[in-house]
Amino acid sequence: MNPDVKQNDTNLNWQVVAPGVWRAVAGEDNYVSLLGTIGVPPRTEALAGLGAAELPFSKDEIGWKRARGNLLLALPLDETEKLYGLGLNFDTLNQRENVRELKVDHYGLYDNGHTHAPVPFYVSDRGYGVFVNVAERIKVYAGTTHPTALPHPPIYDRVTDPRWRGVSVSRRVEMLVPGAGAEVIVFAGPTMLSAVQRFNLFCGGGCLPPRWGLGFWHRVPMSFNAADTEAEARAFTERDFPLDVIGLEPSWHTAAYPTTYEFSPARFPDPRAFVDTMKRQGIRINLWENCMIHPDCRLGKQIRPHSGDYYAGWGGLIADLALPAACEALAAQHDREHVAIGVSGYKLDECDGLDPWLWPDHAEFPSGLSAVQLRQMYGVLFQKLTTEIFRKRGRRTYGQVRASNAGGVSFPYVIYNDCYEHRQYITGVINGGFCGVLFTPEVRGAHSPEEWLRRVQAVCMSPLAQLNAWANRVLPWSFPEVADAVRDVMKLRVQLIPYLYSAFARYRHEGVPPFRALALDGCLPKTEEAYVQGKTDDTANPYARALCRDIRDQYLMGDSIMVAPLFAGEQQRDVVIPRGRWYDFYTGQFVGEDTVIAVSGKHRDIPMFVRDGGIVPLLTEARNQAPAPGATMPLEIRHYGEAEGAFQLYDDDGDSMAYEQNDCCWLPLAVKRGAQGKLAGSTGPASGRYHSTYRIDQWRFMPGRP
Amino acid sequence: MNPDVKQNDTNLNWQVVAPGVWRAVAGEDNYVSLLGTIGVPPRTEALAGLGAAELPFSKDEIGWKRARGNLLLALPLDETEKLYGLGLNFDTLNQRENVRELKVDHYGLYDNGHTHAPVPFYVSDRGYGVFVNVAERIKVYAGTTHPTALPHPPIYDRVTDPRWRGVSVSRRVEMLVPGAGAEVIVFAGPTMLSAVQRFNLFCGGGCLPPRWGLGFWHRVPMSFNAADTEAEARAFTERDFPLDVIGLEPSWHTAAYPTTYEFSPARFPDPRAFVDTMKRQGIRINLWENCMIHPDCRLGKQIRPHSGDYYAGWGGLIADLALPAACEALAAQHDREHVAIGVSGYKLDECDGLDPWLWPDHAEFPSGLSAVQLRQMYGVLFQKLTTEIFRKRGRRTYGQVRASNAGGVSFPYVIYNDCYEHRQYITGVINGGFCGVLFTPEVRGAHSPEEWLRRVQAVCMSPLAQLNAWANRVLPWSFPEVADAVRDVMKLRVQLIPYLYSAFARYRHEGVPPFRALALDGCLPKTEEAYVQGKTDDTANPYARALCRDIRDQYLMGDSIMVAPLFAGEQQRDVVIPRGRWYDFYTGQFVGEDTVIAVSGKHRDIPMFVRDGGIVPLLTEARNQAPAPGATMPLEIRHYGEAEGAFQLYDDDGDSMAYEQNDCCWLPLAVKRGAQGKLAGSTGPASGRYHSTYRIDQWRFMPGRP
């Protein structure tokens, strides 16, 4: 029993809700539940598949009490424990020693809890997770508080004692939840990854994008009409650059700020013909919109009684998406005017904030939810609404959104962000894996060919490979010095679709995030130290705060590939090579084992490494679009290193919802050593009803250790 | 009547509390008043001196209603009105179109209301001010909200209509005040400056530092003992650099984190002798401390029953400074061990936040104030406590503090900040003038001699000229290339003391901020435009937010001097020359009138300009210390330009509290044109009981227009 948590008044009554998952309500039962309001059921069967496990502490160590209109939860912490998650942060991985106010908001340059997806979930490196299922701005004190009723923390002299640190060790997490009640759900491990899997499956399981969603995306300028857009697609073909999806920006509507959601007859006189024309070239159309409904359009008149009592930003009505009537009106309009004619999905902008764009905290909505509660869920409610439109038509969608939260994991949306710091973008990709969201480091512009290349490379190894450079009209070939390297990585992205699609299938079926931190797989180097005391620096670090040596510029993509992006302007970068042997993705050469290597900033390709025994299925030939449903997919199966390996290759029709009824296929791939010690590949019996169109052309054994 | 504010339920009952000042309580009378809790009386007589004036709107346009445990205030806005203030911001001057949550906090890279002094006061360029006298985290919607009960704002197409802007015009300010009641105080102008004067005087009037406080300050490293510190002072003398005050950092105590407030016998075996030795060289000692009391020291044991129920950051007790018993214990210890032996003041660190350093929002204190309420006032309560110790001994103090709020204006403390962006620092100096606080752009380090020079120059033209480079040991002469220029500006600072001291006397007596925005004096150029639509930029400004053309890198110092600092690495800078003729401070040459001039980044001295007819009294000779009390002060009185001018030269003993009993002197200086059209200077009859030791040696008429 951790002595630092005994101060709380009341213990909780825990119920088992799935193997290794417990639930309790602190205080009153009148909290607004994220999952309940959004309405996503747990993936019960998949949860059962993970089996039971125990928590590394006694649940009696979790307590609560009331605190002036709030509810205070306290949870135990080990002395050196690390905490990950608490939403989509962009600077930090380990959240210990920080205080975060979890508010859905525009991200504002540094981590403080105000972010696009402030998911109230953390996972500990001791192998468990904690989720507070409440739609409020929860304030989390992640190992910073010291009640005077308990012994004070050890005191060290700042001048003479090297043990002095920027924050004294606290052995408790405290969470201040507005209101009188809160639902707490804890997830056993035994590993961090298994705790995250349980969380993801409890929240509905990961999303499975359509196969075309994993191709390359591009967005056209605001002024573009149908003909301009068609010409843009031809330009990609003529120059031999991949393209699967084109996104339209504020321009396709009769009005955008606020939005009518109606095609402009001037720019798109025949939307159905336009969408069809594009589709015949294999290009899907994605539509930008925001959540502010033009009060004078047809939908606006319909939605007014189901809206909040404040217009948002540019004078738009805000539909109360907790009301079925509001959702039905929006869904009917979107279905009729977009989905029915073949539009593939949406980019939902500005539903996170800034505060001046959205409704104020004191707005009232007809559902009775507070303005704050609704804002915490608005992005997820929109994701659900639109996903359901496609589902009813038996189709999948994939899109972008500015806001999410717990409960969003099953919806096929990727978060994007207006900040544009490349390192923060990579940290965002990594942090998404701790909290059930996806983030795209989309490319919007560059100050140099080098920056352009580095950004395109990174986005091609992310959940959504998108160019969002409509504002300044940079195109993949705009920097001739790097156009070939840009084309190569875009084509590699498409070739990797079988590998990536299988990773997303694991997300859907087992809750394993397709993009994630090294720490989440426990494949940190032995040399990794829990804390490294920062050096005093009168400007950057005057307090010598204890800096955690987070590895926040490299990540796992699927189970076998580690990506270590290069950043413009840097002569070289360090790459942490975790325990186990690792190999260069391109050459198969051994690069190291539990070490740090330097990679030159002049390296043409994005540095990627494969773990020993890693199996990577690729489309045999470079191509510009994801294979269409039913098309044969010739594969090269690569194996790296010397160890035996296995891979579950996933397939389905790539576009419909049939996979939800087991109309899919899992094909086991294995590499084993034969009698002469020679590696050989084989496939096991496929499971699932779908007849895969994969065709294995080649098992390719990368050279390995010379 | 502004039609956009009529939605509110309830009008207020206004009382006149001083000429041009009205007060009303919205909702219940149980709010925690900032001024009431801090206990600062209004400067009634001085307020009366400003005379009566009317508001530019009807007070009936201000309304309130309840909003789920909060109180919502709504106030009118003109279509083009600008709002300044809302605390110590570092990026923006005009706060219109922003939402701010006013929280005492460490400043975190961008303006969001979380800052060292989130004063709930704004002043409008229509010439009035609004103050919400409540110790809560007030959320201010400064012209961003649009109730649906009112007509929606004009809607413009983003693609085709140039009138589209990042935020639609709202004609109301809304403030969400936690709790059931709020005191609202409005201040008439007719000018912005007079509204600010009324606010400052209502809050107790500006502070008057001791004369030595306006000299040069330096802080020594943590490891320094008494002998090291004495040697440091000698080094300044030997190299002929000004020095009035030395600050000791975490090192002088027996323990610093948390703090004992007791001199370390090892480093300072005889504190009284040390302070005396320094004093004989004219050097005052300032002591760093934080607000976290070591639980095991004598004071800690005494203070425990008067403390909060959480230790802060490093395990220290937090005294409940709303309790007289806590203040008395702290004051008695500080008086006995510091003030009585001659220590001159304090630097109170970390009382703003970060959140992990301070008590959590759910801490409880014996006074019954909430943790949030106490945090909003903690810095001011400490300022008052320490100021009173000195006052009881008949002495003035001057120091630094990390947190302030309304009610702090009368206490002689200057705010400092861990961020280190030079432009933000200058904007901080300017914004202090809108809300009754002072800010020092202290110098902590530099990456080049140029940066060193530019930073020292700016700090020498600020409320407190301090080097705070103890962590990295940069000294004024550390960059030999610029050592002479650094010495010159430090000496100029000391020479300017009569001018600066008179400016502070106006702060004290009339509420006029000694450092302030051009906008506050209404001396903007005619070419200044209310709003300039920003250019769309896919990274920095993707929304083309309406950017206000704030002049946030140049400011007024006293009534006649305009300072336009240079920043390292810039080839040149623009300087806005306001209406009226302006002259170069150094040469007296005419530089322009209602225009923008370019100043080369290679200019050796800090660009300063004097308005036509401006009178600037300086000490005749360059010197290294502020004149001691009673010492004769030979003066050169400079006059600039061609216009006649006047100046109220202030004097008192420079160190005691006698000035509060009118033991001071106002000497009118005037420059008039004689019969032959020649300018001549004269002094009027002095008022006040103090016999000034100023001696006018020279009236110097700067060349003016050639």
Short mmCIF file of C-alpha atoms in Angstrom, two decimals, chain A residues 390-655:
data_model
loop_
_atom_site.label_atom_id
_atom_site.label_comp_id
_atom_site.label_asym_id
_atom_site.label_seq_id
_atom_site.Cartn_x
_atom_site.Cartn_y
_atom_site.Cartn_z
CA PHE A 390 -21.45 6.02 -44.77
CA ARG A 391 -22.13 2.87 -42.77
CA LYS A 392 -25.80 3.00 -43.74
CA ARG A 393 -24.71 3.01 -47.35
CA GLY A 394 -22.34 0.13 -46.67
CA ARG A 395 -19.27 2.26 -47.27
CA ARG A 396 -16.28 3.25 -45.27
CA THR A 397 -14.97 6.79 -44.95
CA TYR A 398 -11.70 8.34 -43.86
CA GLY A 399 -11.24 11.97 -43.03
CA GLN A 400 -9.69 14.66 -40.90
CA VAL A 401 -11.05 16.33 -37.82
CA ARG A 402 -9.83 18.99 -35.44
CA ALA A 403 -11.23 17.57 -32.22
CA SER A 404 -11.60 14.19 -30.62
CA ASN A 405 -11.72 12.53 -27.24
CA ALA A 406 -12.22 9.14 -25.67
CA GLY A 407 -14.87 7.36 -27.71
CA GLY A 408 -13.39 8.51 -30.99
CA VAL A 409 -11.05 5.57 -31.47
CA SER A 410 -13.46 3.55 -33.62
CA PHE A 411 -14.20 6.41 -36.01
CA PRO A 412 -11.99 6.72 -39.08
CA TYR A 413 -10.74 10.26 -38.52
CA VAL A 414 -7.28 11.71 -38.21
CA ILE A 415 -6.53 14.87 -36.25
CA TYR A 416 -4.61 17.80 -37.73
CA ASN A 417 -3.31 20.97 -36.21
CA ASP A 418 -2.50 24.55 -37.20
CA CYS A 419 0.84 24.65 -35.45
CA TYR A 420 3.60 23.69 -37.83
CA GLU A 421 6.66 22.73 -35.83
CA HIS A 422 7.96 19.58 -37.46
CA ARG A 423 9.29 17.99 -34.28
CA GLN A 424 6.02 18.66 -32.47
CA TYR A 425 4.20 16.99 -35.36
CA ILE A 426 6.21 13.80 -34.90
CA THR A 427 5.58 13.87 -31.15
CA GLY A 428 1.88 14.21 -31.97
CA VAL A 429 1.97 11.08 -34.15
CA ILE A 430 3.57 9.24 -31.22
CA ASN A 431 1.26 10.54 -28.51
CA GLY A 432 -1.83 9.57 -30.51
CA GLY A 433 -0.86 5.97 -29.83
CA PHE A 434 -1.23 6.44 -26.07
CA CYS A 435 -4.79 7.69 -26.20
CA GLY A 436 -6.69 6.20 -29.11
CA VAL A 437 -6.35 8.95 -31.68
CA LEU A 438 -4.49 9.35 -34.95
CA PHE A 439 -2.56 12.46 -35.96
CA THR A 440 -1.25 13.52 -39.34
CA PRO A 441 1.85 15.69 -39.69
CA GLU A 442 0.34 17.13 -42.86
CA VAL A 443 2.51 19.21 -45.17
CA ARG A 444 1.45 22.79 -45.68
CA GLY A 445 4.57 24.50 -46.93
CA ALA A 446 8.32 24.66 -46.65
CA HIS A 447 11.05 27.25 -46.62
CA SER A 448 13.48 25.09 -48.57
CA PRO A 449 13.60 22.00 -50.75
CA GLU A 450 15.15 20.15 -47.83
CA GLU A 451 12.28 21.03 -45.52
CA TRP A 452 9.78 20.07 -48.20
CA LEU A 453 11.38 16.66 -48.62
CA ARG A 454 11.63 16.01 -44.88
CA ARG A 455 8.03 16.92 -44.27
CA VAL A 456 6.68 14.86 -47.18
CA GLN A 457 8.76 11.90 -46.02
CA ALA A 458 7.36 12.08 -42.50
CA VAL A 459 3.76 12.46 -43.59
CA CYS A 460 4.15 9.42 -45.86
CA MET A 461 4.99 7.37 -42.76
CA SER A 462 1.95 8.57 -40.81
CA PRO A 463 -1.73 7.67 -40.48
CA LEU A 464 -2.75 10.00 -43.30
CA ALA A 465 -0.36 11.06 -46.06
CA GLN A 466 -1.71 14.46 -46.94
CA LEU A 467 -0.51 17.57 -48.63
CA ASN A 468 -2.55 20.47 -47.29
CA ALA A 469 -0.77 23.20 -49.19
CA TRP A 470 -3.81 24.76 -50.80
CA ALA A 471 -3.08 28.18 -49.29
CA ASN A 472 0.35 28.60 -50.84
CA ARG A 473 0.11 26.24 -53.84
CA VAL A 474 3.20 24.17 -53.27
CA LEU A 475 2.90 20.92 -55.23
CA PRO A 476 4.89 17.73 -54.82
CA TRP A 477 7.10 18.73 -57.76
CA SER A 478 7.44 22.41 -56.79
CA PHE A 479 11.01 21.92 -55.57
CA PRO A 480 12.72 20.29 -58.58
CA GLU A 481 15.86 19.49 -56.53
CA VAL A 482 13.92 16.99 -54.46
CA ALA A 483 11.04 16.05 -56.75
CA ASP A 484 12.39 12.56 -57.41
CA ALA A 485 12.96 11.83 -53.75
CA VAL A 486 9.47 13.15 -52.99
CA ARG A 487 7.98 10.91 -55.69
CA ASP A 488 9.89 7.92 -54.31
CA VAL A 489 8.58 8.26 -50.78
CA MET A 490 5.04 8.86 -52.01
CA LYS A 491 5.26 5.66 -54.05
CA LEU A 492 6.78 3.80 -51.12
CA ARG A 493 3.78 4.86 -49.07
CA VAL A 494 1.47 3.22 -51.59
CA GLN A 495 3.65 0.11 -51.77
CA LEU A 496 3.45 -0.23 -47.99
CA ILE A 497 -0.35 -0.34 -47.99
CA PRO A 498 -0.58 -4.13 -47.30
CA TYR A 499 1.69 -3.68 -44.26
CA LEU A 500 -0.15 -0.57 -43.05
CA TYR A 501 -3.58 -2.01 -43.72
CA SER A 502 -2.69 -5.05 -41.60
CA ALA A 503 -1.50 -2.72 -38.84
CA PHE A 504 -4.84 -0.92 -38.91
CA ALA A 505 -6.63 -4.26 -38.82
CA ARG A 506 -4.77 -5.00 -35.58
CA TYR A 507 -5.94 -1.61 -34.33
CA ARG A 508 -9.51 -2.54 -35.12
CA HIS A 509 -9.40 -6.12 -33.85
CA GLU A 510 -6.91 -6.00 -31.00
CA GLY A 511 -6.66 -2.31 -30.14
CA VAL A 512 -2.95 -2.09 -31.04
CA PRO A 513 -2.17 1.45 -32.24
CA PRO A 514 -0.63 1.39 -35.73
CA PHE A 515 1.65 4.34 -34.87
CA ARG A 516 3.15 4.36 -31.43
CA ALA A 517 5.99 5.16 -29.08
CA LEU A 518 8.92 2.83 -28.56
CA ALA A 519 8.02 2.94 -24.89
CA LEU A 520 4.61 1.46 -25.60
CA ASP A 521 6.19 -1.71 -26.95
CA GLY A 522 8.65 -1.76 -24.09
CA CYS A 523 11.46 -1.77 -26.64
CA LEU A 524 13.42 1.02 -25.04
CA PRO A 525 17.18 0.76 -24.93
CA LYS A 526 18.68 -0.55 -21.67
CA THR A 527 20.58 2.71 -21.43
CA GLU A 528 17.37 4.68 -21.19
CA GLU A 529 17.31 6.45 -17.87
CA ALA A 530 14.15 7.30 -16.03
CA TYR A 531 15.12 10.89 -15.44
CA VAL A 532 18.01 12.98 -16.49
CA GLN A 533 18.50 16.10 -14.45
CA GLY A 534 18.48 19.04 -16.83
CA LYS A 535 21.34 21.48 -16.82
CA THR A 536 20.63 24.88 -15.33
CA ASP A 537 20.28 27.40 -18.07
CA ASP A 538 19.26 30.94 -17.29
CA THR A 539 16.92 31.16 -20.22
CA ALA A 540 15.69 27.77 -21.36
CA ASN A 541 15.75 25.92 -18.07
CA PRO A 542 16.32 28.25 -15.13
CA TYR A 543 14.84 25.75 -12.73
CA ALA A 544 16.80 22.75 -13.98
CA ARG A 545 13.51 20.90 -14.12
CA ALA A 546 13.87 17.18 -14.10
CA LEU A 547 13.78 16.39 -17.78
CA CYS A 548 12.53 13.02 -18.80
CA ARG A 549 14.51 11.50 -21.59
CA ASP A 550 11.50 10.90 -23.78
CA ILE A 551 12.20 9.49 -27.21
CA ARG A 552 9.82 11.73 -29.03
CA ASP A 553 11.28 11.96 -32.51
CA GLN A 554 11.10 8.32 -33.57
CA TYR A 555 8.26 5.84 -33.51
CA LEU A 556 6.99 2.46 -34.47
CA MET A 557 4.87 2.09 -37.60
CA GLY A 558 3.14 -1.25 -37.31
CA ASP A 559 4.88 -3.98 -35.39
CA SER A 560 8.23 -4.12 -37.17
CA ILE A 561 9.24 -0.76 -38.61
CA MET A 562 10.80 2.06 -36.63
CA VAL A 563 10.74 5.49 -38.31
CA ALA A 564 13.29 8.18 -37.39
CA PRO A 565 12.45 11.24 -39.51
CA LEU A 566 15.05 13.79 -40.50
CA PHE A 567 14.40 17.45 -39.85
CA ALA A 568 15.48 20.27 -42.14
CA GLY A 569 18.58 22.17 -41.20
CA GLU A 570 20.12 19.51 -39.00
CA GLN A 571 23.54 18.12 -39.83
CA GLN A 572 22.72 14.76 -38.31
CA ARG A 573 20.38 13.14 -35.88
CA ASP A 574 20.71 10.53 -33.19
CA VAL A 575 18.62 7.42 -33.57
CA VAL A 576 18.01 5.28 -30.52
CA ILE A 577 18.30 1.63 -31.51
CA PRO A 578 16.29 -0.35 -28.96
CA ARG A 579 17.13 -3.73 -27.50
CA GLY A 580 17.19 -6.54 -30.03
CA ARG A 581 18.93 -6.33 -33.40
CA TRP A 582 17.72 -3.77 -35.91
CA TYR A 583 18.23 -3.50 -39.67
CA ASP A 584 18.12 -0.76 -42.25
CA PHE A 585 14.78 -0.81 -44.05
CA TYR A 586 16.25 -0.08 -47.46
CA THR A 587 19.39 -2.24 -47.46
CA GLY A 588 18.66 -4.82 -44.79
CA GLN A 589 22.06 -4.07 -43.25
CA PHE A 590 22.46 -4.57 -39.52
CA VAL A 591 22.58 -1.15 -37.79
CA GLY A 592 22.85 -1.93 -34.10
CA GLU A 593 21.38 -3.28 -30.92
CA ASP A 594 20.63 -1.27 -27.79
CA THR A 595 22.67 1.71 -28.85
CA VAL A 596 22.47 5.18 -30.32
CA ILE A 597 23.61 5.76 -33.88
CA ALA A 598 24.07 8.97 -35.81
CA VAL A 599 22.37 9.42 -39.16
CA SER A 600 23.57 12.14 -41.49
CA GLY A 601 21.14 14.92 -42.26
CA LYS A 602 22.08 14.45 -45.91
CA HIS A 603 20.53 10.99 -46.10
CA ARG A 604 18.23 11.04 -49.11
CA ASP A 605 15.52 8.74 -47.75
CA ILE A 606 13.66 8.82 -44.48
CA PRO A 607 15.56 6.60 -42.02
CA MET A 608 13.57 3.47 -41.21
CA PHE A 609 14.65 0.35 -39.38
CA VAL A 610 13.17 -3.11 -39.04
CA ARG A 611 13.46 -5.35 -36.05
CA ASP A 612 15.10 -8.75 -36.25
CA GLY A 613 12.72 -11.22 -37.82
CA GLY A 614 10.45 -8.43 -39.02
CA ILE A 615 8.21 -9.26 -41.97
CA VAL A 616 7.07 -6.43 -44.23
CA PRO A 617 4.64 -7.17 -47.07
CA LEU A 618 4.74 -4.61 -49.90
CA LEU A 619 3.02 -4.26 -53.22
CA THR A 620 5.58 -5.64 -55.66
CA GLU A 621 5.47 -2.67 -57.96
CA ALA A 622 5.54 1.01 -57.30
CA ARG A 623 2.17 2.51 -58.13
CA ASN A 624 0.23 5.71 -57.76
CA GLN A 625 -3.00 4.50 -56.22
CA ALA A 626 -4.17 2.01 -53.67
CA PRO A 627 -5.44 -1.17 -55.37
CA ALA A 628 -9.15 -1.00 -56.16
CA PRO A 629 -11.52 -3.44 -54.41
CA GLY A 630 -11.15 -6.87 -55.98
CA ALA A 631 -7.98 -6.06 -57.93
CA THR A 632 -5.16 -8.57 -57.69
CA MET A 633 -2.37 -7.35 -55.43
CA PRO A 634 1.02 -8.85 -56.24
CA LEU A 635 3.18 -8.82 -53.13
CA GLU A 636 6.81 -8.93 -52.15
CA ILE A 637 7.23 -10.28 -48.63
CA ARG A 638 10.38 -8.91 -47.07
CA HIS A 639 12.10 -10.49 -44.13
CA TYR A 640 14.80 -8.71 -42.13
CA GLY A 641 17.60 -10.03 -39.97
CA GLU A 642 18.32 -13.54 -38.76
CA ALA A 643 15.46 -14.39 -36.44
CA GLU A 644 12.40 -16.31 -37.44
CA GLY A 645 9.31 -14.18 -37.81
CA ALA A 646 5.59 -14.19 -38.27
CA PHE A 647 3.02 -11.73 -39.61
CA GLN A 648 -0.74 -11.69 -39.89
CA LEU A 649 -1.52 -10.31 -43.32
CA TYR A 650 -4.99 -8.81 -43.41
CA ASP A 651 -7.27 -8.34 -46.36
CA ASP A 652 -10.85 -7.47 -47.17
CA ASP A 653 -12.62 -5.64 -49.98
CA GLY A 654 -11.04 -2.42 -48.80
CA ASP A 655 -14.10 -0.24 -49.03
#
